[in-house]
XYZ file of C-alpha atoms in Angstrom:
303
model
C 60.057 255.705 132.913
C 59.709 255.971 129.079
C 56.165 256.677 127.916
C 55.162 253.898 125.573
C 54.027 254.917 122.094
C 50.802 253.347 120.523
C 53.217 251.786 117.847
C 54.634 249.503 120.669
C 51.499 247.588 120.827
C 51.968 246.322 117.033
C 54.319 243.516 116.037
C 57.683 244.479 114.748
C 58.237 244.886 110.943
C 57.459 248.580 110.034
C 59.425 251.287 111.628
C 57.658 254.602 111.048
C 60.227 257.085 109.574
C 60.568 260.525 110.725
C 59.493 262.009 107.204
C 57.314 259.816 104.958
C 58.635 259.432 101.319
C 56.723 257.948 98.343
C 57.380 254.357 97.331
C 55.860 253.949 93.811
C 55.434 250.275 94.495
C 52.945 250.673 97.268
C 49.080 251.062 96.827
C 48.496 247.351 95.743
C 45.918 247.335 92.956
C 45.934 250.874 92.277
C 49.697 251.745 92.564
C 49.896 252.733 89.016
C 47.553 255.610 89.401
C 48.211 256.710 93.169
C 50.258 259.637 93.796
C 50.897 262.406 96.274
C 50.571 265.139 93.968
C 47.961 266.819 92.157
C 47.747 268.409 88.554
C 47.569 266.862 85.236
C 50.232 264.330 83.816
C 49.222 264.885 80.232
C 47.454 267.272 77.882
C 44.086 266.006 76.888
C 40.924 267.906 75.860
C 37.452 266.659 77.061
C 34.944 265.708 74.442
C 31.877 267.969 74.377
C 28.465 266.536 73.144
C 25.151 268.223 72.153
C 23.503 268.486 75.331
C 23.377 271.082 78.190
C 25.089 268.725 80.812
C 28.253 267.055 80.008
C 29.351 264.304 82.494
C 32.772 262.746 82.704
C 32.529 259.770 84.746
C 32.712 256.008 85.281
C 30.036 253.810 86.899
C 31.558 253.543 90.589
C 29.161 254.269 93.376
C 30.072 258.031 93.133
C 29.682 258.031 89.514
C 26.281 256.090 89.673
C 24.951 258.573 91.917
C 25.077 261.263 89.235
C 23.574 258.979 86.381
C 20.657 257.932 88.556
C 20.062 261.506 89.432
C 20.103 262.548 85.671
C 17.691 259.541 84.663
C 15.294 260.384 87.577
C 15.182 264.036 86.374
C 14.594 262.903 82.743
C 11.866 260.530 84.078
C 10.114 263.235 85.924
C 9.799 265.179 82.623
C 12.830 267.697 83.178
C 14.115 267.773 79.620
C 16.649 270.301 80.406
C 18.447 267.381 82.237
C 19.443 265.718 78.971
C 23.189 264.887 79.144
C 26.072 263.421 77.192
C 27.953 261.044 79.590
C 31.811 260.449 78.603
C 33.702 257.386 79.879
C 36.662 258.172 82.229
C 38.878 255.190 82.711
C 40.456 255.890 85.828
C 42.684 252.652 85.874
C 44.233 254.236 82.610
C 44.749 257.651 84.437
C 42.126 259.671 82.335
C 41.302 261.559 85.320
C 44.750 263.296 85.169
C 44.430 264.561 81.769
C 44.541 268.507 81.552
C 40.974 268.981 80.359
C 39.370 266.741 83.184
C 41.845 268.379 85.781
C 40.296 271.683 84.564
C 36.962 270.475 85.545
C 37.882 268.819 88.697
C 41.425 269.936 90.213
C 41.043 266.839 92.686
C 41.094 264.403 89.738
C 38.149 262.305 90.800
C 35.142 261.242 89.042
C 32.397 262.279 88.486
C 32.964 265.713 86.972
C 30.007 267.674 85.426
C 30.042 270.718 83.005
C 26.715 272.592 82.834
C 26.889 274.643 79.597
C 23.312 275.842 79.833
C 24.795 278.754 82.131
C 25.994 282.087 80.613
C 29.359 280.919 81.353
C 30.098 277.040 81.702
C 29.855 276.001 85.219
C 31.936 273.145 86.718
C 30.599 271.112 89.311
C 32.581 268.513 90.986
C 32.213 265.988 94.075
C 29.310 263.777 93.581
C 27.130 265.272 96.542
C 27.846 268.818 95.233
C 26.427 267.608 91.940
C 23.353 266.059 93.310
C 22.618 269.267 95.342
C 23.394 271.366 92.464
C 21.011 269.467 89.909
C 18.217 269.534 92.694
C 18.404 273.061 93.024
C 18.723 273.776 89.338
C 15.630 271.600 88.695
C 13.678 271.917 91.856
C 13.321 268.174 92.248
C 14.482 265.475 94.727
C 14.887 267.950 97.585
C 11.949 268.511 99.761
C 10.705 272.013 99.964
C 9.598 271.897 103.469
C 12.045 273.227 105.693
C 12.426 270.096 108.051
C 12.495 267.527 105.388
C 14.850 269.436 103.335
C 17.173 269.672 106.121
C 16.953 266.124 106.652
C 17.571 265.122 103.336
C 20.804 267.385 103.322
C 21.888 265.796 106.620
C 21.734 262.388 105.146
C 23.611 263.516 102.001
C 26.508 264.827 104.091
C 26.325 261.583 106.346
C 26.995 259.666 102.977
C 29.697 261.712 101.832
C 31.373 261.684 105.274
C 30.835 258.090 105.843
C 31.432 256.253 102.406
C 35.181 256.706 102.570
C 35.241 254.185 105.511
C 33.373 251.763 103.400
C 35.268 252.245 100.012
C 38.741 253.473 101.049
C 38.722 251.717 104.337
C 36.973 248.481 104.310
C 36.807 247.971 100.593
C 40.407 248.508 100.163
C 41.786 246.444 102.822
C 39.167 243.542 102.490
C 39.431 243.392 98.581
C 42.557 245.417 96.901
C 45.238 245.620 99.676
C 48.295 243.492 98.501
C 47.971 241.700 101.864
C 45.231 241.016 104.395
C 45.811 242.883 107.692
C 43.518 241.768 110.308
C 43.597 244.966 112.284
C 42.804 247.097 109.435
C 39.859 244.584 108.204
C 38.443 244.385 111.910
C 38.814 248.297 112.310
C 36.829 249.185 109.076
C 34.427 246.146 109.360
C 33.292 247.440 112.744
C 32.643 251.041 111.446
C 30.848 249.755 108.421
C 28.514 247.495 110.447
C 27.683 250.419 112.703
C 26.909 252.545 109.614
C 24.652 249.642 108.439
C 22.873 249.856 111.774
C 22.534 253.614 111.674
C 20.759 253.144 108.312
C 18.541 250.267 109.506
C 17.388 252.035 112.798
C 16.540 255.257 110.783
C 14.688 253.215 107.953
C 12.664 251.384 110.655
C 10.690 254.416 110.890
C 11.170 256.087 107.504
C 10.233 254.709 103.945
C 13.093 256.989 102.393
C 16.110 258.808 104.025
C 14.231 262.012 104.347
C 10.966 260.635 105.409
C 8.021 259.670 102.819
C 9.722 261.191 99.749
C 12.600 259.844 97.624
C 15.397 262.488 97.593
C 18.920 263.146 96.574
C 19.763 261.578 100.040
C 18.499 258.181 98.884
C 20.225 258.809 95.456
C 23.606 259.319 97.157
C 23.247 256.461 99.846
C 21.909 253.820 97.444
C 25.120 253.177 95.266
C 27.188 252.380 98.034
C 25.045 250.873 100.832
C 22.391 249.547 98.364
C 25.082 247.480 96.323
C 26.495 246.307 99.653
C 23.243 245.187 100.937
C 22.588 243.287 97.715
C 25.877 241.579 97.818
C 27.236 243.428 94.674
C 30.362 245.172 96.165
C 33.623 243.606 97.262
C 33.254 240.149 96.159
C 31.786 237.853 99.406
C 31.731 240.970 101.598
C 28.088 240.702 101.881
C 28.202 237.427 103.702
C 31.281 238.751 105.557
C 29.196 241.501 106.817
C 26.066 239.722 107.414
C 24.117 242.295 105.411
C 20.938 240.203 105.313
C 20.583 240.766 109.055
C 19.778 244.521 108.409
C 16.037 243.944 107.335
C 15.042 247.525 107.080
C 18.045 248.375 104.762
C 17.042 245.366 102.684
C 13.579 246.624 102.220
C 14.972 250.254 101.229
C 17.387 248.776 98.916
C 15.101 246.413 97.140
C 12.329 249.228 96.689
C 14.979 251.692 95.083
C 16.687 249.013 92.848
C 13.253 248.511 91.211
C 12.871 252.068 89.999
C 13.431 252.124 86.124
C 15.738 255.329 86.211
C 18.046 253.418 88.876
C 18.225 250.489 86.523
C 19.264 252.896 83.748
C 21.851 255.094 85.802
C 23.480 251.931 86.907
C 24.328 250.891 83.438
C 25.805 254.433 82.201
C 29.739 254.709 81.841
C 29.729 250.957 83.141
C 32.800 249.407 81.851
C 32.619 246.040 83.772
C 30.449 243.140 84.350
C 27.721 241.921 82.233
C 28.110 243.252 78.732
C 24.341 243.831 78.421
C 24.490 246.000 81.362
C 27.418 248.035 80.037
C 26.524 251.492 78.292
C 30.073 253.170 78.041
C 28.825 256.463 76.538
C 25.353 257.959 76.877
C 24.147 260.603 74.326
C 20.414 259.831 73.865
C 17.703 257.662 75.572
C 17.700 255.286 72.874
C 21.196 254.298 73.650
C 19.931 251.990 76.373
C 18.437 249.756 73.571
C 21.102 250.062 70.873
C 24.552 250.761 72.258
C 25.172 248.442 75.298
C 28.326 246.450 74.824
C 26.405 243.129 74.050
C 25.274 244.810 70.894
C 28.109 246.976 69.624
C 31.345 245.522 70.792
C 30.978 241.962 72.631
C 34.674 241.363 72.451
C 35.900 244.406 74.048
C 32.932 244.762 76.594
C 35.071 243.335 79.694
C 37.870 246.155 79.340
C 37.862 248.062 82.519
């Protein structure tokens, strides 16, 4: 008797080829920038501002992690954390410019250059940037061994879990060219399991590493806080019944009220309300004078 393949359980329609080939028409909303190869597509140098830290990013959840961290550092008095934030429009393929690829060979935002070191230091991957900044400034990472380890545990949890939320659930629920029940069910189940993990932990902890706010909270909040507030993927908050995770809701609401978090969410934002869009940030005063409602209302909605 011939052994059945798992694929035999699915409806007919797609026969898996022996060797995969790239169909440029696939990928749904992001087909114009998705590709199976790395490296630059064009020559383009990155701008450099006056501050020690140069950030190249967009206000996706991964980008927001870093701008929140930088604003929190400045709010805590770390003047060396002054930064220039340059907008990288990923839908236009800015991340494939040669200058950006030199900073992050993976062509993903955010990417950071620290020019305060003897030779400029590149830092890529949002979790790595948070850890780098926490260690550089001695902030938002507990010094106690147990609490420090707990913060790093949850930082790595977020880095491993968020792809199920963004690339899995978010893609198939909001961006895929068709709704596939199996895919949506699979990733909805996983995202709800993750929310339950957070909810159970936060039932006994004010913040992710205990009593103190840390890079673990800064990493997790832009993904799961946004989801819990119903600000991610359209009606996904209702679909996933996020209000039922009451400890996540408490944690989310507390962090959302932090002034540095409010500022961090605005930096490199090129969508949404014009008053909440600060395309570039070069000085603290930019929040008052250079949001899109003040400088370019007609172009504020360009993503």
